[in-house]
C-alpha atoms as one frame of an Amber mdcrd trajectory, in Angstrom:
protein
  30.580  10.266 -10.563  30.618   6.446 -10.474  28.916   4.600 -13.324  25.436
   3.126 -12.928  26.962  -0.363 -12.601  29.412   0.778  -9.898  26.608   2.434
  -7.926  24.452  -0.661  -8.180  27.316  -2.946  -7.071  28.154  -0.619  -4.163
  24.609  -0.742  -2.887  24.478  -4.536  -3.079  27.417  -4.669  -0.666  25.361
  -2.778   1.937  22.019  -4.386   1.155  22.220  -7.037   3.836  21.982  -4.572
   6.737  18.708  -3.035   5.534  17.282  -6.418   4.583  17.962  -7.790   8.070
  16.431  -4.752   9.762  13.187  -5.043   7.787  13.135  -8.822   8.252  13.487
  -8.514  12.046  10.692  -5.950  12.237   8.296  -8.037  10.140   9.188 -11.241
  11.988   8.394  -9.455  15.267   4.995  -8.392  13.925   4.286 -11.867  12.559
   5.194 -13.604  15.807   3.362 -11.103  18.012   0.032 -10.952  16.177  -2.291
 -13.678  14.971  -2.661 -13.032  11.242  -4.656 -16.261  10.893  -8.398 -16.614
  10.809 -10.616 -15.865  13.757 -10.224 -19.507  14.743  -6.533 -18.880  15.469
  -5.339 -21.276  12.755  -1.981 -20.020  11.464  -2.058 -22.264   8.389  -3.464
 -19.463   6.265  -0.833 -16.777   6.866   2.688 -16.335   5.516   5.723 -14.125
   6.051   7.636 -13.436   2.831  10.961 -11.569   2.911  12.411 -11.026  -0.571
  15.134  -9.189  -2.389  14.216  -8.689  -6.031  16.749  -7.656  -8.640  15.364
  -6.511 -11.962  15.974  -4.278 -14.967  13.123  -1.839 -15.626  13.239   0.354
 -18.718  16.946  -0.443 -19.028  17.784   0.600 -15.441  18.910  -1.827 -12.729
  16.490  -1.985  -9.822  16.648  -3.615  -6.405  13.640  -4.018  -4.110  13.597
  -5.064  -0.476  10.093  -6.465  -0.158   8.652  -7.861   3.084   5.040  -8.962
   3.303   2.703 -10.723   5.656  -0.232 -12.240   3.804  -3.219 -13.924   5.391
  -6.543 -15.359   4.406  -9.593 -15.456   6.608 -11.090 -18.755   5.458 -14.344
 -18.022   7.285 -14.969 -14.969   5.089 -13.636 -15.804   1.616 -10.624 -16.783
  -0.446  -9.027 -13.358  -0.991  -5.664 -12.571   0.593  -5.044  -9.575   2.810
  -1.549  -8.142   2.976   0.705  -5.923   5.079   3.795  -4.937   3.053   6.970
  -2.897   3.587   9.082  -2.182   0.514  12.057  -0.094  -0.532  12.920   0.165
  -4.233  16.067   1.716  -5.678  16.336   2.377  -9.406  19.831   3.148 -10.736
  19.901   5.513 -13.737  22.452   7.745 -15.389  20.722  10.724 -13.711  21.158
   9.234 -10.229  19.297   6.866  -7.971  15.536   7.015  -7.441  14.348   5.633
  -4.111  10.807   4.815  -3.069   9.804   3.419   0.326   6.269   2.523   1.319
   4.030   0.679   3.745   0.908  -0.776   2.137  -2.189  -2.514   3.472  -4.375
  -4.465   1.052  -7.365  -5.622   3.059 -10.108  -7.961   1.895 -12.463  -6.682
   4.602 -12.627  -3.964   7.250 -10.136  -4.733  10.014  -9.932  -2.728  13.212
  -9.690   0.936  12.220  -8.764   0.193   8.575 -11.495  -0.017   5.931 -11.323
  -2.704   3.232  -9.223  -1.856   0.175  -5.679  -0.749  -0.538  -4.169   1.856
   1.778  -0.678   3.363   1.763  -0.169   4.897   5.210   3.472   5.716   4.439
   5.232   6.609   1.177   8.424   8.556   0.522  10.087   9.016  -2.883  13.119
  10.950  -4.103  14.981  11.023  -7.431  18.480  11.893  -8.631  20.502  10.895
  -5.562  24.147   9.868  -5.459  25.030   6.535  -3.853  25.857   7.987  -0.408
  22.699  10.122  -0.410  20.587   7.163  -1.498  22.005   4.944   1.242  21.341
   7.624   3.866  17.797   8.057   2.534  17.178   4.287   2.606  18.566   4.008
   6.133  16.258   6.773   7.376  13.214   5.306   5.596  13.872   1.798   6.945
  14.143   3.250  10.461  10.827   5.097   9.994   9.027   2.071   8.601  10.269
  -0.109  11.460   8.759   2.344  13.961   5.283   2.184  12.388   3.782  -0.196
  14.945   0.412   1.588  14.794  -0.270   0.390  11.226  -0.451  -3.226  12.428
  -1.912  -2.451  15.859  -4.820  -0.605  14.211  -5.785  -3.820  12.346  -7.306
  -5.132  15.581  -5.402  -8.420  15.403  -5.363 -10.785  18.332  -1.997 -10.928
  20.123  -0.451 -14.381  20.149   0.095 -16.100  23.484   3.506 -14.947  24.627
   4.159 -17.832  26.993   4.133 -18.116  30.777   4.931 -14.997  32.741   4.674
 -12.638  29.756   1.843 -10.180  29.720  -0.409  -9.494  26.763  -0.490  -5.914
  25.471  -3.108  -3.534  26.805  -5.773  -2.135  24.473  -4.193   0.358  22.075
  -0.695  -1.004  22.719   1.094  -2.660  19.773   0.841  -6.455  19.545   4.568
  -6.619  20.048
C-alpha cells in the first residue's frame, strides 16, 4: 500500500478535474440566478471557488470548497450561503472522504426555512486511493445534478439575453 504522502500526492495530480467540474456547476448557478437583493443589485453576492490544503490531527487534508454567498441588504447584514464541498483526509488507515451540499439561510427562501440545512451528505472511511477517487468522482457528479437545491430557493432568474427564454415555474434557474 502506498504511503500517506504518496496517496496525497497522487490525488493532487487528479484534483484539477474535480475542481473544474464543481467550478463550472457553481458558475452556472451563479450566472443563472440572481443571488443579490430583491432590488437585483449583484454587488452583495460572491462566488468563491477554493482548494484548501491543511493538516488536521497530523493527517493531510484537501478540500474542494465552492460557495455562493449573498446578503439581502433590505433585510439585514447576515450572509446566506449555498456551498458544495468535498474533503479528503489521508491517514495511515486509508482515506476518509466527505461530500456535502449545505444551505445556510438568514431567512426563509422559497421552500427552504431559515437556518442551516444539509440536503446532501455522503461520508466513507478507510478507502485506498483508487477507491477514494472513484467515490469523489461519483459524489461530484451527484452534487452537480442537484439543481433542485438552488431552484427551491425561489431565486429570480437572471435575464438571459435576447432570444433566450426564462425558465418556467419549477424549472431550474439554469
